[in-house]
PDB file of C-alpha atoms in Angstrom:
ATOM      1  CA  MET A  29     -96.340 -14.361 -37.430  1.00  0.00           C
ATOM      2  CA  ARG A  30     -99.926 -15.605 -37.674  1.00  0.00           C
ATOM      3  CA  LEU A  31    -102.968 -15.193 -39.914  1.00  0.00           C
ATOM      4  CA  VAL A  32    -106.171 -14.051 -38.227  1.00  0.00           C
ATOM      5  CA  HIS A  33    -109.673 -14.202 -39.754  1.00  0.00           C
ATOM      6  CA  HIS A  34    -112.354 -11.637 -38.823  1.00  0.00           C
ATOM      7  CA  SER A  35    -115.673 -13.047 -39.984  1.00  0.00           C
ATOM      8  CA  ASP A  36    -117.534  -9.755 -40.052  1.00  0.00           C
ATOM      9  CA  GLY A  37    -115.007  -8.072 -42.323  1.00  0.00           C
ATOM     10  CA  GLU A  38    -114.011  -5.551 -39.670  1.00  0.00           C
ATOM     11  CA  THR A  39    -110.412  -4.868 -38.759  1.00  0.00           C
ATOM     12  CA  ARG A  40    -109.962  -4.395 -35.023  1.00  0.00           C
ATOM     13  CA  THR A  41    -107.279  -3.060 -32.736  1.00  0.00           C
ATOM     14  CA  LEU A  42    -105.465  -5.495 -30.452  1.00  0.00           C
ATOM     15  CA  ALA A  43    -107.482  -4.255 -27.432  1.00  0.00           C
ATOM     16  CA  GLU A  44    -110.742  -4.834 -29.304  1.00  0.00           C
ATOM     17  CA  ASN A  45    -109.600  -8.332 -30.278  1.00  0.00           C
ATOM     18  CA  VAL A  46    -108.777  -9.227 -26.679  1.00  0.00           C
ATOM     19  CA  SER A  47    -112.245  -8.179 -25.532  1.00  0.00           C
ATOM     20  CA  ARG A  48    -114.037  -9.778 -28.530  1.00  0.00           C
ATOM     21  CA  ARG A  49    -112.198 -13.065 -29.073  1.00  0.00           C
ATOM     22  CA  GLU A  50    -115.320 -14.715 -30.470  1.00  0.00           C
ATOM     23  CA  ASP A  51    -115.120 -12.435 -33.529  1.00  0.00           C
ATOM     24  CA  HIS A  52    -111.842 -13.811 -34.813  1.00  0.00           C
ATOM     25  CA  ARG A  53    -110.050 -17.078 -35.420  1.00  0.00           C
ATOM     26  CA  THR A  54    -106.413 -17.894 -36.065  1.00  0.00           C
ATOM     27  CA  LEU A  55    -106.067 -19.607 -39.450  1.00  0.00           C
ATOM     28  CA  ALA A  56    -102.319 -20.245 -39.192  1.00  0.00           C
ATOM     29  CA  GLU A  57     -99.519 -19.716 -36.704  1.00  0.00           C
ATOM     30  CA  ASN A  58     -96.716 -20.939 -38.965  1.00  0.00           C
ATOM     31  CA  VAL A  59     -96.749 -18.317 -41.738  1.00  0.00           C
ATOM     32  CA  GLU A  60     -94.137 -18.226 -44.483  1.00  0.00           C
ATOM     33  CA  GLU A  61     -93.840 -15.435 -47.064  1.00  0.00           C
ATOM     34  CA  ALA A  62     -93.033 -16.319 -50.675  1.00  0.00           C
ATOM     35  CA  GLU A  63     -90.706 -13.436 -51.441  1.00  0.00           C
ATOM     36  CA  GLY A  64     -89.241 -13.117 -54.894  1.00  0.00           C
ATOM     37  CA  PRO A  65     -90.097 -14.655 -58.249  1.00  0.00           C
ATOM     38  CA  LEU A  66     -88.603 -18.106 -57.597  1.00  0.00           C
ATOM     39  CA  ALA A  67     -90.346 -18.609 -54.238  1.00  0.00           C
ATOM     40  CA  GLN A  68     -93.613 -17.368 -55.736  1.00  0.00           C
ATOM     41  CA  ALA A  69     -93.286 -19.648 -58.772  1.00  0.00           C
ATOM     42  CA  LEU A  70     -92.622 -22.711 -56.588  1.00  0.00           C
ATOM     43  CA  GLY A  71     -95.230 -22.044 -53.902  1.00  0.00           C
ATOM     44  CA  VAL A  72     -95.907 -25.401 -52.213  1.00  0.00           C
ATOM     45  CA  MET A  73     -95.030 -27.492 -55.280  1.00  0.00           C
ATOM     46  CA  PHE A  74     -93.286 -30.805 -54.540  1.00  0.00           C
ATOM     47  CA  ARG A  75     -94.237 -30.785 -50.842  1.00  0.00           C
ATOM     48  CA  ARG A  76     -95.790 -34.091 -49.798  1.00  0.00           C
ATOM     49  CA  SER A  77     -97.703 -32.560 -46.879  1.00  0.00           C
ATOM     50  CA  LEU A  78     -98.396 -29.266 -45.143  1.00  0.00           C
ATOM     51  CA  PRO A  79     -98.371 -29.032 -41.356  1.00  0.00           C
ATOM     52  CA  GLU A  80    -101.505 -28.001 -39.501  1.00  0.00           C
ATOM     53  CA  GLY A  81    -101.425 -24.275 -38.819  1.00  0.00           C
ATOM     54  CA  TYR A  82     -99.277 -23.527 -41.900  1.00  0.00           C
ATOM     55  CA  ALA A  83     -99.826 -20.787 -44.493  1.00  0.00           C
ATOM     56  CA  LEU A  84     -97.810 -19.561 -47.451  1.00  0.00           C
ATOM     57  CA  VAL A  85     -98.431 -15.882 -48.216  1.00  0.00           C
ATOM     58  CA  PHE A  86     -97.706 -14.335 -51.622  1.00  0.00           C
ATOM     59  CA  PRO A  87     -97.417 -10.530 -51.264  1.00  0.00           C
ATOM     60  CA  PHE A  88     -97.650  -8.402 -54.421  1.00  0.00           C
ATOM     61  CA  ASP A  89     -97.204  -4.654 -54.942  1.00  0.00           C
ATOM     62  CA  GLU A  90    -100.679  -3.982 -56.295  1.00  0.00           C
ATOM     63  CA  PRO A  91    -103.994  -5.698 -56.989  1.00  0.00           C
ATOM     64  CA  ALA A  92    -104.158  -7.685 -60.229  1.00  0.00           C
ATOM     65  CA  SER A  93    -105.551 -10.966 -61.499  1.00  0.00           C
ATOM     66  CA  ARG A  94    -103.481 -13.721 -59.819  1.00  0.00           C
ATOM     67  CA  THR A  95    -103.552 -17.348 -60.998  1.00  0.00           C
ATOM     68  CA  ILE A  96    -102.840 -20.332 -58.748  1.00  0.00           C
ATOM     69  CA  HIS A  97    -102.391 -23.886 -60.030  1.00  0.00           C
ATOM     70  CA  THR A  98    -101.733 -27.182 -58.277  1.00  0.00           C
ATOM     71  CA  LEU A  99     -99.515 -28.836 -60.882  1.00  0.00           C
ATOM     72  CA  PHE A 100     -96.885 -30.756 -58.860  1.00  0.00           C
ATOM     73  CA  VAL A 101     -98.761 -29.921 -55.642  1.00  0.00           C
ATOM     74  CA  PHE A 102     -99.420 -33.174 -53.775  1.00  0.00           C
ATOM     75  CA  VAL A 103    -102.043 -31.864 -51.323  1.00  0.00           C
ATOM     76  CA  ALA A 104    -105.395 -30.098 -51.604  1.00  0.00           C
ATOM     77  CA  LEU A 105    -105.261 -26.380 -50.832  1.00  0.00           C
ATOM     78  CA  ASP A 106    -107.577 -23.665 -49.607  1.00  0.00           C
ATOM     79  CA  VAL A 107    -106.581 -20.464 -51.409  1.00  0.00           C
ATOM     80  CA  LEU A 108    -107.543 -16.921 -50.410  1.00  0.00           C
ATOM     81  CA  TRP A 109    -107.280 -13.951 -52.770  1.00  0.00           C
ATOM     82  CA  MET A 110    -107.241 -10.632 -50.882  1.00  0.00           C
ATOM     83  CA  VAL A 111    -107.015  -6.892 -51.551  1.00  0.00           C
ATOM     84  CA  ASP A 112    -105.988  -4.716 -48.576  1.00  0.00           C
ATOM     85  CA  ASP A 113    -106.665  -7.655 -46.192  1.00  0.00           C
ATOM     86  CA  GLU A 114    -110.233  -8.105 -47.509  1.00  0.00           C
ATOM     87  CA  VAL A 115    -110.979 -11.529 -48.967  1.00  0.00           C
ATOM     88  CA  THR A 116    -112.130 -11.280 -52.591  1.00  0.00           C
ATOM     89  CA  LYS A 117    -112.288 -15.029 -53.336  1.00  0.00           C
ATOM     90  CA  VAL A 118    -111.942 -18.396 -51.569  1.00  0.00           C
ATOM     91  CA  GLU A 119    -111.334 -21.612 -53.485  1.00  0.00           C
ATOM     92  CA  ARG A 120    -110.429 -25.213 -52.629  1.00  0.00           C
ATOM     93  CA  LEU A 121    -108.044 -26.670 -55.207  1.00  0.00           C
ATOM     94  CA  ARG A 122    -107.418 -30.382 -55.723  1.00  0.00           C
ATOM     95  CA  PRO A 123    -103.880 -31.743 -56.074  1.00  0.00           C
ATOM     96  CA  PHE A 124    -102.477 -31.718 -59.639  1.00  0.00           C
ATOM     97  CA  ARG A 125    -105.807 -30.567 -61.122  1.00  0.00           C
ATOM     98  CA  GLY A 126    -106.636 -27.227 -59.575  1.00  0.00           C
ATOM     99  CA  LEU A 127    -106.527 -23.916 -61.399  1.00  0.00           C
ATOM    100  CA  ALA A 128    -108.169 -20.682 -60.307  1.00  0.00           C
ATOM    101  CA  HIS A 129    -107.618 -16.957 -60.471  1.00  0.00           C
ATOM    102  CA  GLY A 130    -108.866 -13.896 -58.669  1.00  0.00           C
ATOM    103  CA  LEU A 131    -108.151 -10.248 -57.952  1.00  0.00           C
ATOM    104  CA  ALA A 132    -105.509  -9.864 -55.246  1.00  0.00           C
ATOM    105  CA  ASP A 133    -102.561  -7.973 -53.854  1.00  0.00           C
ATOM    106  CA  THR A 134    -102.055 -10.935 -51.496  1.00  0.00           C
ATOM    107  CA  VAL A 135    -102.693 -14.638 -52.064  1.00  0.00           C
ATOM    108  CA  VAL A 136    -102.645 -17.185 -49.229  1.00  0.00           C
ATOM    109  CA  GLU A 137    -102.283 -20.962 -49.598  1.00  0.00           C
ATOM    110  CA  LEU A 138    -103.469 -23.080 -46.657  1.00  0.00           C
ATOM    111  CA  PRO A 139    -103.988 -26.811 -46.122  1.00  0.00           C
ATOM    112  CA  ALA A 140    -107.476 -27.840 -47.297  1.00  0.00           C
ATOM    113  CA  GLY A 141    -110.070 -27.189 -44.595  1.00  0.00           C
ATOM    114  CA  ALA A 142    -108.100 -24.438 -42.859  1.00  0.00           C
ATOM    115  CA  ALA A 143    -110.152 -21.683 -44.493  1.00  0.00           C
ATOM    116  CA  GLU A 144    -113.513 -23.232 -43.591  1.00  0.00           C
ATOM    117  CA  GLY A 145    -115.931 -20.378 -42.876  1.00  0.00           C
ATOM    118  CA  VAL A 146    -113.874 -17.688 -44.621  1.00  0.00           C
ATOM    119  CA  GLU A 147    -115.986 -15.812 -47.165  1.00  0.00           C
ATOM    120  CA  PRO A 148    -115.507 -12.912 -49.575  1.00  0.00           C
ATOM    121  CA  GLY A 149    -115.803  -9.644 -47.660  1.00  0.00           C
ATOM    122  CA  ASP A 150    -114.155 -11.062 -44.528  1.00  0.00           C
ATOM    123  CA  THR A 151    -110.829  -9.692 -43.289  1.00  0.00           C
ATOM    124  CA  VAL A 152    -107.685 -11.795 -42.915  1.00  0.00           C
ATOM    125  CA  GLU A 153    -104.643 -10.104 -41.385  1.00  0.00           C
ATOM    126  CA  MET A 154    -101.043 -11.050 -40.699  1.00  0.00           C
ATOM    127  CA  GLU A 155    -100.112 -10.273 -37.103  1.00  0.00           C
ATOM    128  CA  GLY A 156     -96.735 -10.333 -35.403  1.00  0.00           C
TER     129      GLY A 156
END
């Protein structure tokens, strides 16, 4: 599974993506889903590093205010809050000191710098 960013906010079919590769960028090819309350509570806490191309996705049943903190997180994170694959907020959080919230039915944690260029209104999709 991978995470793909469409900078213009448009979702495209696979055929359209093949012919318009310049319109999208892969954010992560190693995507893990945090399923269940324990996995979602832990997130990336206690991990000393995150590999390049990694993302942790938190799927929820419906949009609501979602809070992310970096207590016991040893690395800086780029966090995306999304509703129906549309980015509603992007935030870089520092280790041990970050706290932010946003409206989302999906939250994505990436290594700091991985979400460079992603802005609210853009589309980020899981493929594969």
